[in-house]
């Protein structure tokens, strides 16, 4: 979420000291899609939503120095437009580094709960399709590469939204449920931890020590 640069640097140091390896989001995607690739133990993925300009001024130098891959989830209407936001040139430069991937956070970050109440059913569907498809098309045209991952604005999703996102060409989508990813996730609602300045010391340690797999009862439900 929002974290001061010094605390963020401390969190990256803690990850390193505790043996966590930062991997590319697409490496995790491949494994969840059934690839036989093996992820390192204690693998971590870094994602940053919204595209504020401090991603360029503060985060990018840090991850460049440490050679850590990061995925940015961007809503294109803010870029080179809102005063707080990144520019297309900055996004292109970061993407060219090979460390930064840029994926979709819808077109302008609406609250789908509000829009569902505000719009009649067909208009709501068109609205959602626009948010999902135009974001993907604009990011692909502006920056090249494939955009097939989505972060739900405000973490809001439901069955209908997940279906529409799949139809729009997204292979995975991300929520903000505070727990680790397991091997048996709903691929259109993968959990992520919101990390803030409060996540330091023992609290950050506890986050990293959290269970990495579902409880055994769930694992046993898989047919032998
Ligand atoms: Zn957001």
Short mmCIF file of C-alpha atoms and ligand atoms in Angstrom, two decimals:
data_model
loop_
_atom_site.label_atom_id
_atom_site.label_comp_id
_atom_site.label_asym_id
_atom_site.label_seq_id
_atom_site.Cartn_x
_atom_site.Cartn_y
_atom_site.Cartn_z
CA UNK A 1 0.00 0.00 0.00
CA UNK A 2 1.86 3.08 1.20
CA UNK A 3 5.20 2.61 2.87
CA UNK A 4 8.09 4.99 3.52
CA UNK A 5 11.21 4.31 1.54
CA UNK A 6 13.29 3.54 4.63
CA UNK A 7 10.78 0.99 5.94
CA UNK A 8 10.45 -0.58 2.48
CA UNK A 9 14.23 -0.95 2.28
CA UNK A 10 14.18 -2.57 5.73
CA UNK A 11 11.47 -5.00 4.61
CA UNK A 12 13.54 -5.99 1.56
CA UNK A 13 16.55 -6.56 3.82
CA UNK A 14 14.45 -8.73 6.14
CA UNK A 15 13.21 -10.78 3.18
CA UNK A 16 16.78 -11.37 2.10
CA UNK A 17 18.03 -12.19 5.62
CA UNK A 18 15.24 -14.71 6.16
CA UNK A 19 15.98 -16.55 2.94
CA UNK A 20 13.03 -15.36 0.89
CA UNK A 21 13.70 -15.11 -2.82
CA UNK A 22 11.78 -12.52 -4.83
CA UNK A 23 10.50 -14.10 -8.04
CA UNK A 24 8.69 -12.70 -11.08
CA UNK A 25 4.91 -12.77 -10.90
CA UNK A 26 4.77 -14.67 -14.19
CA UNK A 27 6.89 -17.45 -12.65
CA UNK A 28 4.20 -17.91 -10.01
CA UNK A 29 1.50 -17.70 -12.69
CA UNK A 30 3.19 -20.47 -14.70
CA UNK A 31 3.32 -22.79 -11.70
CA UNK A 32 -0.31 -22.15 -10.77
CA UNK A 33 -1.23 -22.89 -14.39
CA UNK A 34 0.39 -26.31 -14.08
CA UNK A 35 3.97 -25.73 -15.20
CA UNK A 36 6.39 -28.24 -13.71
CA UNK A 37 8.84 -25.45 -12.91
CA UNK A 38 9.93 -25.49 -9.29
CA UNK A 39 9.70 -22.30 -7.28
CA UNK A 40 12.30 -21.54 -4.64
CA UNK A 41 11.23 -22.19 -1.06
CA UNK A 42 9.77 -19.11 0.61
CA UNK A 43 9.29 -17.38 -2.73
CA UNK A 44 7.86 -13.86 -2.61
CA UNK A 45 6.28 -11.71 -5.33
CA UNK A 46 6.31 -7.91 -5.10
CA UNK A 47 3.39 -6.02 -6.62
CA UNK A 48 2.66 -2.28 -6.47
CA UNK A 49 -0.71 -0.85 -7.44
CA UNK A 50 -1.85 2.53 -8.78
CA UNK A 51 1.32 3.93 -10.37
CA UNK A 52 2.22 6.82 -8.12
CA UNK A 53 5.32 8.72 -9.22
CA UNK A 54 7.32 7.60 -6.16
CA UNK A 55 7.40 4.18 -7.81
CA UNK A 56 9.85 5.80 -10.23
CA UNK A 57 11.65 8.17 -7.86
CA UNK A 58 11.99 5.89 -4.82
CA UNK A 59 11.18 2.25 -5.57
CA UNK A 60 12.83 1.88 -8.97
CA UNK A 61 16.37 2.90 -7.84
CA UNK A 62 16.10 0.51 -4.91
CA UNK A 63 14.95 -2.54 -6.86
CA UNK A 64 17.51 -1.75 -9.57
CA UNK A 65 20.31 -1.80 -7.00
CA UNK A 66 19.03 -5.05 -5.46
CA UNK A 67 18.00 -6.62 -8.82
CA UNK A 68 14.48 -7.43 -7.61
CA UNK A 69 11.58 -7.94 -10.06
CA UNK A 70 8.34 -6.02 -9.40
CA UNK A 71 4.94 -6.03 -11.08
CA UNK A 72 3.05 -2.74 -11.30
CA UNK A 73 -0.74 -2.73 -11.60
CA UNK A 74 -1.70 0.44 -13.47
CA UNK A 75 -4.93 2.22 -14.38
CA UNK A 76 -3.99 4.04 -17.59
CA UNK A 77 -6.21 7.15 -17.27
CA UNK A 78 -3.97 8.45 -14.46
CA UNK A 79 -0.70 8.04 -16.35
CA UNK A 80 0.83 11.32 -17.65
CA UNK A 81 -2.38 12.92 -16.37
CA UNK A 82 -2.86 12.97 -12.58
CA UNK A 83 -0.30 15.03 -10.65
CA UNK A 84 0.61 12.10 -8.39
CA UNK A 85 0.98 9.59 -11.19
CA UNK A 86 3.81 8.16 -13.26
CA UNK A 87 4.30 9.18 -16.88
CA UNK A 88 4.30 6.85 -19.88
CA UNK A 89 8.01 7.64 -20.35
CA UNK A 90 8.78 6.54 -16.81
CA UNK A 91 6.78 3.34 -17.23
CA UNK A 92 8.56 2.58 -20.51
CA UNK A 93 11.97 3.18 -18.94
CA UNK A 94 11.19 0.91 -15.99
CA UNK A 95 9.79 -1.81 -18.26
CA UNK A 96 12.91 -1.63 -20.45
CA UNK A 97 15.04 -2.45 -17.38
CA UNK A 98 13.64 -5.98 -17.52
CA UNK A 99 12.85 -5.84 -13.80
CA UNK A 100 9.45 -4.16 -14.02
CA UNK A 101 6.32 -5.71 -15.48
CA UNK A 102 3.23 -3.58 -16.08
CA UNK A 103 -0.23 -5.12 -15.75
CA UNK A 104 -3.82 -3.90 -15.48
CA UNK A 105 -5.65 -2.27 -12.57
CA UNK A 106 -8.68 -1.47 -14.80
CA UNK A 107 -9.08 1.72 -16.82
CA UNK A 108 -9.73 4.26 -14.08
CA UNK A 109 -9.97 2.34 -10.82
CA UNK A 110 -13.75 2.38 -10.25
CA UNK A 111 -15.52 0.91 -7.25
CA UNK A 112 -17.52 -1.90 -8.87
CA UNK A 113 -19.88 -2.12 -5.88
CA UNK A 114 -20.89 1.51 -6.39
CA UNK A 115 -21.21 1.15 -10.18
CA UNK A 116 -23.36 -1.97 -9.87
CA UNK A 117 -25.86 -0.01 -7.79
CA UNK A 118 -25.66 3.09 -9.99
CA UNK A 119 -26.09 1.50 -13.42
CA UNK A 120 -28.80 -0.64 -14.98
CA UNK A 121 -27.69 -4.18 -15.74
CA UNK A 122 -26.70 -3.85 -19.44
CA UNK A 123 -24.98 -0.51 -18.80
CA UNK A 124 -23.10 -2.00 -15.86
CA UNK A 125 -21.87 -4.88 -18.01
CA UNK A 126 -20.67 -2.46 -20.71
CA UNK A 127 -19.00 -0.35 -18.05
CA UNK A 128 -17.09 -3.32 -16.63
CA UNK A 129 -16.09 -4.57 -20.10
CA UNK A 130 -14.70 -1.10 -20.90
CA UNK A 131 -12.73 -1.03 -17.68
CA UNK A 132 -11.25 -4.47 -18.30
CA UNK A 133 -10.63 -4.37 -22.05
CA UNK A 134 -9.58 -0.75 -22.66
CA UNK A 135 -7.04 -0.90 -19.85
CA UNK A 136 -5.46 -4.00 -21.37
CA UNK A 137 -5.45 -2.58 -24.90
CA UNK A 138 -3.99 0.80 -23.88
CA UNK A 139 -1.21 -0.75 -21.79
CA UNK A 140 -0.30 -3.21 -24.55
CA UNK A 141 -0.29 -0.47 -27.22
CA UNK A 142 1.70 2.00 -25.12
CA UNK A 143 4.25 -0.36 -23.61
CA UNK A 144 4.26 -3.52 -25.70
CA UNK A 145 4.18 -7.00 -24.22
CA UNK A 146 1.19 -8.92 -23.02
CA UNK A 147 -1.22 -7.70 -20.37
CA UNK A 148 -3.09 -10.68 -18.95
CA UNK A 149 -3.04 -10.06 -15.20
CA UNK A 150 -5.47 -7.87 -13.28
CA UNK A 151 -5.55 -6.36 -9.80
CA UNK A 152 -9.12 -5.74 -8.62
CA UNK A 153 -9.62 -2.07 -7.62
CA UNK A 154 -10.17 -1.92 -3.83
CA UNK A 155 -9.91 -5.71 -3.90
CA UNK A 156 -13.58 -5.89 -4.97
CA UNK A 157 -14.61 -8.91 -7.05
CA UNK A 158 -17.45 -11.39 -7.40
CA UNK A 159 -18.37 -14.37 -9.57
CA UNK A 160 -19.70 -12.20 -12.42
CA UNK A 161 -16.66 -9.91 -12.43
CA UNK A 162 -14.33 -12.91 -12.48
CA UNK A 163 -16.19 -14.38 -15.47
CA UNK A 164 -15.99 -11.09 -17.37
CA UNK A 165 -12.29 -10.76 -16.58
CA UNK A 166 -11.61 -14.26 -17.94
CA UNK A 167 -13.59 -13.46 -21.08
CA UNK A 168 -11.57 -10.25 -21.52
CA UNK A 169 -8.37 -12.29 -21.66
CA UNK A 170 -7.07 -12.13 -18.12
CA UNK A 171 -5.58 -15.39 -16.88
CA UNK A 172 -5.24 -14.34 -13.26
CA UNK A 173 -6.52 -11.61 -11.00
CA UNK A 174 -5.48 -10.41 -7.58
CA UNK A 175 -7.35 -9.39 -4.46
CA UNK A 176 -6.09 -7.99 -1.16
CA UNK A 177 -6.94 -10.85 1.17
CA UNK A 178 -4.19 -10.96 3.74
CA UNK A 179 -2.75 -14.46 3.39
CA UNK A 180 -0.23 -16.46 1.40
CA UNK A 181 -0.96 -17.97 -2.03
CA UNK A 182 -1.41 -21.75 -2.02
CA UNK A 183 -1.43 -24.25 -4.88
CA UNK A 184 -5.21 -24.54 -4.84
CA UNK A 185 -6.32 -20.96 -5.37
CA UNK A 186 -9.16 -19.48 -7.37
CA UNK A 187 -6.94 -18.02 -10.10
CA UNK A 188 -9.17 -14.96 -10.53
CA UNK A 189 -8.85 -13.94 -6.88
CA UNK A 190 -5.35 -14.60 -5.66
CA UNK A 191 -4.62 -13.19 -2.21
CA UNK A 192 -2.02 -10.51 -1.52
CA UNK A 193 -0.79 -8.84 1.66
CA UNK A 194 -1.29 -5.09 1.92
CA UNK A 195 2.00 -3.93 3.37
CA UNK A 196 2.29 -0.60 5.21
CA UNK A 197 4.73 1.15 7.52
CA UNK A 198 3.19 -0.81 10.40
CA UNK A 199 4.65 -3.99 8.90
CA UNK A 200 8.06 -3.92 10.52
CA UNK A 201 9.81 -5.77 13.27
CA UNK A 202 7.77 -8.57 14.80
CA UNK A 203 4.67 -7.78 12.74
CA UNK A 204 6.53 -8.19 9.44
CA UNK A 205 8.20 -11.32 10.84
CA UNK A 206 4.80 -12.81 11.67
CA UNK A 207 3.57 -12.04 8.15
CA UNK A 208 6.54 -13.93 6.69
CA UNK A 209 6.07 -16.84 9.08
CA UNK A 210 2.42 -17.31 8.15
CA UNK A 211 1.28 -20.66 6.79
CA UNK A 212 2.33 -21.19 3.21
CA UNK A 213 -0.12 -23.99 2.48
CA UNK A 214 -3.77 -24.58 3.28
CA UNK A 215 -4.48 -26.49 6.51
CA UNK A 216 -3.98 -30.25 6.19
CA UNK A 217 -7.74 -30.90 6.25
CA UNK A 218 -8.10 -29.13 2.93
CA UNK A 219 -5.14 -30.91 1.34
CA UNK A 220 -6.70 -34.26 2.27
CA UNK A 221 -9.84 -33.38 0.33
CA UNK A 222 -7.89 -33.81 -2.92
CA UNK A 223 -8.78 -37.23 -4.43
CA UNK A 224 -5.94 -39.72 -4.29
ZN1 LIG B 1 -5.60 0.49 -6.46
#
